Short mmCIF file of C-alpha atoms in Angstrom, two decimals:
data_model
loop_
_atom_site.label_atom_id
_atom_site.label_comp_id
_atom_site.label_asym_id
_atom_site.label_seq_id
_atom_site.Cartn_x
_atom_site.Cartn_y
_atom_site.Cartn_z
CA MET A 1251 -17.07 9.36 35.18
CA GLU A 1252 -16.07 6.54 32.85
CA PRO A 1253 -14.27 7.82 29.73
CA GLY A 1254 -16.07 7.47 26.41
CA ILE A 1255 -19.69 7.43 25.33
CA ARG A 1256 -22.43 6.15 27.63
CA LEU A 1257 -24.00 3.37 25.55
CA ASP A 1258 -27.31 1.59 26.04
CA GLU A 1259 -26.02 -1.99 26.24
CA HIS A 1260 -29.48 -3.37 25.54
CA LEU A 1261 -29.49 -1.45 22.26
CA VAL A 1262 -26.03 -2.79 21.41
CA LEU A 1263 -27.19 -6.36 22.07
CA ARG A 1264 -30.28 -5.74 19.94
CA ALA A 1265 -28.11 -4.47 17.07
CA ARG A 1266 -25.95 -7.59 17.18
CA ALA A 1267 -29.06 -9.76 17.29
CA CYS A 1268 -30.36 -7.97 14.18
CA ALA A 1269 -27.03 -8.62 12.44
CA ARG A 1270 -27.33 -12.32 13.32
CA ASP A 1271 -30.86 -12.41 11.91
CA ILE A 1272 -29.65 -10.82 8.67
CA ALA A 1273 -26.79 -13.31 8.40
CA ASP A 1274 -29.13 -16.22 9.15
CA GLY A 1275 -31.27 -15.16 6.23
CA VAL A 1276 -28.28 -15.32 3.89
CA TRP A 1277 -26.58 -18.39 5.35
CA GLU A 1278 -28.92 -21.03 3.99
CA HIS A 1279 -28.04 -19.85 0.48
CA VAL A 1280 -24.30 -19.56 1.18
CA ASP A 1281 -24.14 -23.05 2.65
CA LYS A 1282 -25.73 -24.72 -0.38
CA HIS A 1283 -24.21 -22.91 -3.35
CA THR A 1284 -20.96 -22.40 -5.18
CA THR A 1285 -19.77 -19.86 -7.78
CA ASP A 1286 -17.36 -19.76 -10.70
CA SER A 1287 -14.78 -17.99 -8.55
CA VAL A 1288 -15.14 -20.48 -5.69
CA GLU A 1289 -14.47 -23.35 -8.12
CA ARG A 1290 -11.52 -21.53 -9.67
CA THR A 1291 -10.12 -20.88 -6.20
CA SER A 1292 -10.35 -24.59 -5.40
CA LEU A 1293 -8.31 -25.40 -8.48
CA ARG A 1294 -5.72 -22.77 -7.55
CA LEU A 1295 -5.33 -24.27 -4.08
CA LEU A 1296 -4.73 -27.64 -5.70
CA GLY A 1297 -1.79 -26.07 -7.52
CA VAL A 1298 -3.23 -25.01 -10.89
CA THR A 1299 -1.67 -21.84 -12.32
CA GLY A 1300 -0.80 -20.24 -15.64
CA VAL A 1301 -2.68 -19.36 -18.83
CA ASN A 1302 -3.42 -20.96 -22.19
CA ASP A 1303 -2.01 -19.85 -25.55
CA ILE A 1304 -4.32 -16.82 -25.69
CA ASP A 1305 -3.61 -15.75 -22.09
CA VAL A 1306 -6.85 -17.03 -20.54
CA PRO A 1307 -6.18 -18.39 -17.02
CA LEU A 1308 -6.31 -22.20 -17.00
CA VAL A 1309 -8.74 -22.17 -14.08
CA ASN A 1310 -11.18 -20.12 -16.17
CA VAL A 1311 -10.83 -22.46 -19.14
CA ILE A 1312 -11.50 -25.55 -17.02
CA VAL A 1313 -14.55 -24.05 -15.33
CA GLU A 1314 -16.02 -22.91 -18.65
CA GLN A 1315 -15.45 -26.31 -20.25
CA SER A 1316 -17.02 -28.17 -17.32
CA ARG A 1317 -19.97 -25.95 -16.49
CA GLU A 1318 -22.43 -28.85 -16.21
CA LEU A 1319 -20.37 -30.22 -13.29
CA LEU A 1320 -20.16 -27.01 -11.27
CA SER A 1321 -23.26 -27.45 -9.15
CA GLY A 1322 -21.67 -30.44 -7.46
CA GLY A 1323 -18.21 -28.89 -7.28
CA ILE A 1324 -15.34 -29.33 -9.70
CA VAL A 1325 -12.75 -30.72 -7.29
CA GLY A 1326 -14.15 -34.27 -7.29
CA PRO A 1327 -14.14 -34.71 -11.09
CA PHE A 1328 -10.74 -32.97 -11.31
CA VAL A 1329 -9.14 -35.21 -8.67
CA ALA A 1330 -10.69 -38.32 -10.25
CA LEU A 1331 -9.08 -37.38 -13.56
CA LEU A 1332 -5.80 -36.71 -11.81
CA MET A 1333 -5.93 -40.20 -10.27
CA ARG A 1334 -6.81 -41.89 -13.56
CA SER A 1335 -4.16 -40.11 -15.59
CA GLY A 1336 -1.30 -40.36 -13.11
CA ARG A 1337 -0.44 -36.71 -13.73
CA ASP A 1338 -0.11 -33.83 -11.27
CA ALA A 1339 -2.66 -31.01 -10.99
CA GLN A 1340 -0.85 -28.64 -13.35
CA GLU A 1341 -0.40 -31.32 -16.02
CA VAL A 1342 -4.07 -32.30 -15.80
CA ALA A 1343 -5.14 -28.66 -16.05
CA GLU A 1344 -3.04 -28.10 -19.14
CA ALA A 1345 -4.38 -31.29 -20.75
CA VAL A 1346 -8.00 -30.33 -20.02
CA ALA A 1347 -7.48 -26.80 -21.33
CA SER A 1348 -5.96 -28.10 -24.56
CA GLY A 1349 -8.76 -30.63 -25.08
CA GLN A 1350 -6.59 -33.74 -24.55
CA LEU A 1351 -8.57 -34.70 -21.43
CA SER A 1352 -12.01 -33.81 -20.13
CA LEU A 1353 -13.72 -33.90 -16.76
CA ALA A 1354 -16.60 -36.25 -16.08
CA PRO A 1355 -18.87 -37.07 -13.13
CA VAL A 1356 -17.30 -39.33 -10.50
CA PRO A 1357 -18.79 -42.87 -10.62
CA PRO A 1358 -20.53 -43.76 -7.34
CA GLU A 1359 -18.15 -46.62 -6.58
CA GLN A 1360 -15.15 -44.24 -6.78
CA ARG A 1361 -16.53 -41.38 -4.71
CA ALA A 1362 -15.12 -42.43 -1.33
CA ARG A 1363 -11.59 -42.90 -2.69
CA VAL A 1364 -11.75 -39.66 -4.67
CA GLU A 1365 -12.96 -37.76 -1.60
CA ARG A 1366 -10.06 -39.11 0.48
CA THR A 1367 -7.54 -38.07 -2.15
CA ALA A 1368 -9.20 -34.67 -2.59
CA THR A 1369 -9.02 -34.10 1.15
CA GLU A 1370 -5.32 -34.98 1.18
CA LEU A 1371 -4.62 -32.55 -1.66
CA ALA A 1372 -6.73 -29.82 -0.03
CA LEU A 1373 -4.79 -30.23 3.21
CA ARG A 1374 -1.56 -29.74 1.29
CA GLY A 1375 -2.94 -26.47 -0.06
CA VAL A 1376 -3.92 -25.37 3.44
CA GLY A 1377 -0.46 -26.43 4.62
CA ARG A 1378 1.11 -24.00 2.15
CA ILE A 1379 -0.99 -21.20 3.65
CA ASP A 1380 -0.04 -22.26 7.18
CA ALA A 1381 3.66 -22.18 6.25
CA VAL A 1382 3.31 -18.65 4.90
CA ARG A 1383 1.58 -17.55 8.11
CA ARG A 1384 4.37 -19.05 10.20
CA ARG A 1385 6.93 -17.17 8.12
CA ARG A 1386 5.14 -13.86 8.85
CA GLU A 1387 5.16 -14.65 12.57
CA GLU A 1388 8.88 -15.43 12.41
CA LEU A 1389 9.66 -12.14 10.65
CA VAL A 1390 7.52 -10.09 13.02
CA ALA A 1391 9.31 -11.72 15.95
CA ALA A 1392 12.74 -11.14 14.41
CA LEU A 1393 12.09 -7.52 13.43
CA ALA A 1394 10.56 -4.77 15.52
CA ASP A 1395 6.78 -4.72 15.08
CA PRO A 1396 5.67 -1.09 14.53
CA ILE A 1397 3.71 0.48 17.35
CA THR A 1398 0.11 1.40 16.59
CA PRO A 1399 -1.48 3.34 15.06
CA TRP A 1400 0.23 2.13 11.89
CA LEU A 1401 0.94 4.65 9.16
CA TYR A 1402 -0.92 3.46 6.03
CA VAL A 1403 0.43 4.68 2.68
CA ILE A 1404 -1.00 4.05 -0.80
CA VAL A 1405 1.01 3.42 -3.97
CA ALA A 1406 -0.66 3.05 -7.34
CA THR A 1407 1.43 3.92 -10.40
CA GLY A 1408 0.11 1.13 -12.62
CA ASN A 1409 3.64 -0.26 -12.95
CA ILE A 1410 4.54 -2.80 -10.27
CA HIS A 1411 8.26 -1.98 -10.55
CA GLU A 1412 7.56 1.70 -9.88
CA ASP A 1413 5.20 0.74 -7.06
CA VAL A 1414 8.02 -1.16 -5.35
CA VAL A 1415 10.32 1.87 -5.61
CA GLN A 1416 7.66 4.13 -4.07
CA ALA A 1417 6.80 1.57 -1.39
CA LYS A 1418 10.43 1.31 -0.28
CA ALA A 1419 10.71 5.10 -0.12
CA ALA A 1420 7.54 5.27 1.94
CA ALA A 1421 8.82 2.62 4.37
CA ARG A 1422 12.08 4.53 4.81
CA ALA A 1423 10.00 7.63 5.59
CA GLY A 1424 8.04 5.78 8.29
CA ALA A 1425 5.21 3.90 6.57
CA ASP A 1426 4.11 0.73 8.34
CA VAL A 1427 1.52 -0.55 5.82
CA ILE A 1428 1.77 -0.28 2.03
CA ALA A 1429 -1.55 -0.55 0.19
CA VAL A 1430 -1.45 -1.13 -3.57
CA ILE A 1431 -4.60 0.25 -5.19
CA ARG A 1432 -5.99 -1.98 -7.94
CA THR A 1433 -6.33 -0.79 -11.51
CA THR A 1434 -9.65 0.84 -12.37
CA ALA A 1435 -12.58 -1.61 -12.48
CA GLN A 1436 -10.51 -4.76 -11.89
CA SER A 1437 -13.26 -5.81 -9.48
CA LEU A 1438 -15.51 -6.27 -12.56
CA LEU A 1439 -13.08 -8.59 -14.37
CA ASP A 1440 -14.17 -12.22 -14.08
CA TYR A 1441 -10.59 -13.47 -14.24
CA VAL A 1442 -7.27 -12.64 -12.57
CA PRO A 1443 -4.57 -11.46 -14.99
CA TYR A 1444 -1.42 -13.57 -14.97
CA GLY A 1445 2.14 -12.40 -14.36
CA LEU A 1446 3.65 -9.02 -13.60
CA THR A 1447 2.02 -5.92 -15.07
CA THR A 1448 3.26 -2.44 -15.94
CA GLU A 1449 0.22 -0.75 -17.48
CA GLY A 1450 -2.57 -0.25 -14.93
CA PHE A 1451 -5.01 2.64 -14.94
CA GLY A 1452 -5.50 4.53 -11.69
CA GLY A 1453 -3.84 1.60 -9.93
CA THR A 1454 -1.90 -1.62 -10.48
CA TYR A 1455 -3.36 -5.00 -11.40
CA ALA A 1456 -3.71 -7.40 -8.48
CA THR A 1457 -1.88 -10.53 -9.71
CA GLN A 1458 0.00 -13.21 -7.84
CA GLU A 1459 3.30 -12.20 -9.41
CA ASN A 1460 2.73 -8.55 -8.51
CA PHE A 1461 2.00 -9.65 -4.94
CA ARG A 1462 5.24 -11.64 -4.90
CA LEU A 1463 7.34 -8.76 -6.22
CA MET A 1464 5.95 -6.25 -3.75
CA ARG A 1465 6.29 -8.68 -0.84
CA ALA A 1466 9.95 -9.27 -1.72
CA GLY A 1467 10.56 -5.53 -1.93
CA LEU A 1468 8.96 -4.86 1.44
CA ASP A 1469 10.90 -7.69 3.07
CA GLU A 1470 14.09 -6.17 1.72
CA VAL A 1471 13.35 -2.68 3.04
CA GLY A 1472 12.01 -4.15 6.29
CA GLU A 1473 15.45 -5.62 6.98
CA GLU A 1474 16.96 -2.23 6.20
CA VAL A 1475 14.70 -0.18 8.52
CA GLY A 1476 14.42 -2.84 11.22
CA ARG A 1477 10.66 -3.40 11.32
CA TYR A 1478 8.14 -5.63 9.55
CA ILE A 1479 6.36 -3.73 6.75
CA ARG A 1480 2.83 -4.94 6.05
CA LEU A 1481 1.30 -5.29 2.60
CA CYS A 1482 -2.34 -4.60 1.74
CA ASN A 1483 -4.39 -5.23 -1.41
CA TYR A 1484 -8.02 -5.74 -2.41
CA ALA A 1485 -10.00 -9.00 -2.22
CA SER A 1486 -13.31 -7.84 -3.62
CA GLY A 1487 -15.25 -8.08 -6.84
CA LEU A 1488 -15.87 -11.04 -9.13
CA CYS A 1489 -12.61 -12.81 -8.19
CA MET A 1490 -12.75 -12.13 -4.46
CA PRO A 1491 -11.80 -15.62 -3.17
CA GLU A 1492 -9.14 -16.14 -5.87
CA ILE A 1493 -7.36 -12.95 -4.87
CA ALA A 1494 -7.67 -13.93 -1.20
CA ALA A 1495 -6.01 -17.26 -2.04
CA MET A 1496 -3.18 -15.50 -3.87
CA GLY A 1497 -2.73 -13.10 -0.97
CA SER A 1498 -2.63 -16.01 1.46
CA LEU A 1499 0.10 -17.72 -0.55
CA GLU A 1500 2.20 -14.57 -1.12
CA ARG A 1501 2.04 -13.30 2.48
CA LEU A 1502 -0.18 -10.29 2.24
CA ASP A 1503 -0.98 -8.95 5.69
CA MET A 1504 -4.17 -6.99 5.02
CA MET A 1505 -6.90 -7.22 2.42
CA LEU A 1506 -9.84 -4.93 1.85
CA ASN A 1507 -12.60 -7.51 2.07
CA ASP A 1508 -16.14 -6.27 2.65
CA SER A 1509 -19.10 -8.65 2.63
CA MET A 1510 -21.39 -6.24 0.74
CA TYR A 1511 -19.17 -3.77 -1.12
CA GLY A 1512 -19.51 -5.49 -4.50
CA ILE A 1513 -23.30 -5.55 -4.18
CA ILE A 1514 -23.75 -1.94 -3.11
CA PHE A 1515 -20.99 -0.16 -5.03
CA ARG A 1516 -20.28 -2.42 -8.04
CA ASN A 1517 -23.77 -3.84 -8.73
CA ILE A 1518 -22.45 -7.41 -8.57
CA ASN A 1519 -24.95 -10.23 -8.14
CA MET A 1520 -25.66 -10.45 -4.40
CA ARG A 1521 -26.11 -14.23 -4.35
CA ARG A 1522 -22.67 -14.70 -5.85
CA THR A 1523 -21.07 -12.08 -3.62
CA PHE A 1524 -22.27 -13.59 -0.35
CA VAL A 1525 -20.92 -17.02 -1.36
CA ASP A 1526 -17.61 -15.56 -2.56
CA GLN A 1527 -17.03 -13.43 0.53
CA TYR A 1528 -17.39 -16.47 2.79
CA LEU A 1529 -14.58 -18.41 1.10
CA ALA A 1530 -12.44 -15.27 0.84
CA ARG A 1531 -12.80 -14.72 4.57
CA LEU A 1532 -12.17 -18.37 5.41
CA LEU A 1533 -8.85 -18.05 3.60
CA ASN A 1534 -7.98 -14.75 5.25
CA ALA A 1535 -8.81 -16.21 8.65
CA ARG A 1536 -6.51 -19.18 8.08
CA ALA A 1537 -3.73 -16.98 6.70
CA GLY A 1538 -3.79 -14.55 9.62
CA ILE A 1539 -4.68 -11.66 7.32
CA ILE A 1540 -6.43 -8.57 8.67
CA ILE A 1541 -9.47 -7.60 6.62
CA ASN A 1542 -10.50 -3.98 6.18
CA THR A 1543 -14.20 -3.45 5.59
CA GLY A 1544 -15.55 -0.76 3.27
CA GLU A 1545 -17.80 1.48 5.34
CA ASP A 1546 -15.88 4.61 4.32
CA ASN A 1547 -17.47 4.20 0.87
CA TYR A 1548 -20.97 4.84 2.25
CA LEU A 1549 -20.10 8.40 3.14
CA THR A 1550 -18.47 9.31 -0.17
CA THR A 1551 -21.95 9.24 -1.75
CA ALA A 1552 -24.12 10.36 1.18
CA ASP A 1553 -24.13 13.06 3.83
CA ALA A 1554 -22.18 11.87 6.85
CA LEU A 1555 -24.46 13.44 9.45
CA GLU A 1556 -27.69 12.23 7.88
CA LYS A 1557 -26.43 8.75 6.93
CA GLY A 1558 -23.80 8.04 9.53
CA TYR A 1559 -25.97 5.24 10.93
CA THR A 1560 -25.37 3.24 7.73
CA VAL A 1561 -21.72 2.91 8.75
CA ILE A 1562 -22.62 1.41 12.13
CA SER A 1563 -25.21 -0.92 10.58
CA SER A 1564 -22.67 -2.20 8.07
CA ASP A 1565 -20.06 -2.60 10.82
CA PHE A 1566 -22.35 -4.94 12.75
CA ILE A 1567 -23.22 -6.97 9.64
CA ASN A 1568 -19.58 -7.24 8.54
CA GLU A 1569 -18.60 -8.33 12.05
CA GLU A 1570 -21.21 -11.11 12.00
CA PHE A 1571 -20.21 -12.45 8.58
CA ALA A 1572 -16.52 -12.24 9.54
CA SER A 1573 -17.13 -14.18 12.76
CA ARG A 1574 -18.92 -16.94 10.85
CA ALA A 1575 -15.90 -17.30 8.60
CA GLY A 1576 -13.58 -17.78 11.59
CA LEU A 1577 -11.94 -14.36 11.62
CA GLU A 1578 -10.79 -13.34 15.08
CA PRO A 1579 -11.62 -9.83 16.35
CA TRP A 1580 -8.04 -8.62 15.85
CA GLN A 1581 -8.36 -9.56 12.17
CA MET A 1582 -11.40 -7.31 11.67
CA GLY A 1583 -10.49 -3.84 10.42
CA ILE A 1584 -13.91 -2.32 11.10
CA GLY A 1585 -14.56 0.62 8.78
CA HIS A 1586 -14.85 4.30 9.60
CA ALA A 1587 -13.83 7.51 7.79
CA PHE A 1588 -13.42 11.26 8.28
CA GLU A 1589 -16.11 12.42 5.87
CA ILE A 1590 -18.13 15.23 7.50
CA ASP A 1591 -18.35 18.45 5.49
CA PRO A 1592 -15.68 20.83 6.90
CA SER A 1593 -18.20 23.70 6.87
CA THR A 1594 -20.51 21.87 9.30
CA PRO A 1595 -20.46 23.45 12.79
CA ASP A 1596 -18.74 21.23 15.35
CA GLN A 1597 -17.88 18.68 12.61
CA VAL A 1598 -14.69 17.61 14.40
CA LEU A 1599 -16.62 16.91 17.59
CA TYR A 1600 -19.17 14.84 15.67
CA GLN A 1601 -16.38 12.95 13.94
CA ILE A 1602 -14.54 12.15 17.14
CA ALA A 1603 -17.83 10.94 18.63
CA ASP A 1604 -18.41 8.67 15.62
CA ALA A 1605 -14.89 7.26 15.87
CA GLN A 1606 -15.28 6.73 19.62
CA LEU A 1607 -18.58 4.91 19.01
CA VAL A 1608 -16.93 2.48 16.59
CA ARG A 1609 -14.04 1.89 18.99
CA GLN A 1610 -16.38 1.15 21.91
CA LEU A 1611 -18.71 -1.09 19.91
CA PHE A 1612 -15.79 -3.13 18.54
CA PRO A 1613 -13.08 -2.83 21.22
CA ALA A 1614 -11.05 -5.85 20.08
CA ALA A 1615 -11.16 -5.04 16.37
CA SER A 1616 -8.14 -3.91 14.40
CA PRO A 1617 -8.26 -0.14 13.81
CA LYS A 1618 -8.58 0.99 10.21
CA TYR A 1619 -6.91 4.15 8.94
CA MET A 1620 -8.05 5.51 5.59
CA PRO A 1621 -7.26 8.89 4.03
CA PRO A 1622 -9.95 11.59 3.99
CA THR A 1623 -11.65 12.21 0.66
CA LYS A 1624 -13.59 15.48 1.15
CA TYR A 1625 -11.78 18.81 0.95
CA MET A 1626 -13.01 22.38 0.73
CA PRO A 1627 -13.04 23.04 -3.05
CA GLY A 1628 -10.06 25.09 -4.16
CA ASP A 1629 -8.63 25.52 -0.66
CA ILE A 1630 -5.42 23.51 -0.28
CA PHE A 1631 -4.87 24.83 3.23
CA MET A 1632 -8.22 23.45 4.36
CA GLY A 1633 -7.19 20.16 2.75
CA HIS A 1634 -4.06 20.03 4.91
CA ILE A 1635 -6.09 20.90 8.02
CA ILE A 1636 -8.60 18.14 7.32
CA ASP A 1637 -5.72 15.67 6.79
CA ALA A 1638 -4.32 16.65 10.19
CA MET A 1639 -7.69 16.41 11.91
CA PHE A 1640 -8.26 12.99 10.34
CA ASN A 1641 -4.98 11.71 11.77
CA PHE A 1642 -5.79 13.28 15.13
CA THR A 1643 -9.21 11.59 15.21
#
């Protein structure tokens, strides 16, 4: 007998066809629209960074001041101004933010030249991402790549300096992936804080400087322990593609990046989310970043036996959207979680069957390991048992 679950392949094909139909229904909108965060991401990839005198990110200031231009994209008017002024992208951004310069529609006779220059500048931004990806490949080749399954450890003190200390200790104790939980409700902030931070709540702010500091710390301890230590953070919420761009530039290796999480669990506008997730995943695909999808969240608010099918449905939809953004199967961390009530008879058998189903449906996908969240109330020994059974599964 073949090992594993006997699957009805016709049903599997039908499920993937349904996922394609769902994606088709969304794609016409995605292909024709932009969002504030998409436009801000474009400016970041051109090299714009920093904040104004009241700590508002320059990309936010420019987008707010040029709202009437957004429907056609802000890159063209920005590059046209860059060409006219003879300044670089950062200088133009600072001048626009201070009111010295302003963006305007590109005259028809200049559009071809502006588009050529914009393409050249965009390719430079992509080149920066490519260089970061090559550096990861060099380090993985030089150091021992951990065998799978990778041990995934979370740090989240709120203080990036303390996070680095904990992350190094975890790597020395055998951790292969360090995930930095974001501060509470950062996914609902419509801007990315600037610089290093030391005062998060229930997590640490996802900022480019915090990414840089943690990456440097993990590279240092990776040399010490003789293996490449991967870094994970969250590219979701209102700034999803901006955080993906920062992660691409600072050599993050994994990002939690679900196509529907913000809609279902954060009540974020679905039209915006589907546009944002596409650019975020395009960037992750180019950067060689593994995305982890968010199906474990479904079962924190619903019974795992009654609603387990929602996990599989979401897996198929996330796979389809990821494929359309160019992510390869090995970059898809398809979601699953150990969430069945410990008092349920045969719950371990059900859980192993669920995990086996996900593995067989997505055989080339990158496995995702997330900690269990349901324990028997007041029973720490049951908690330890469930932890062990989760790792076993």
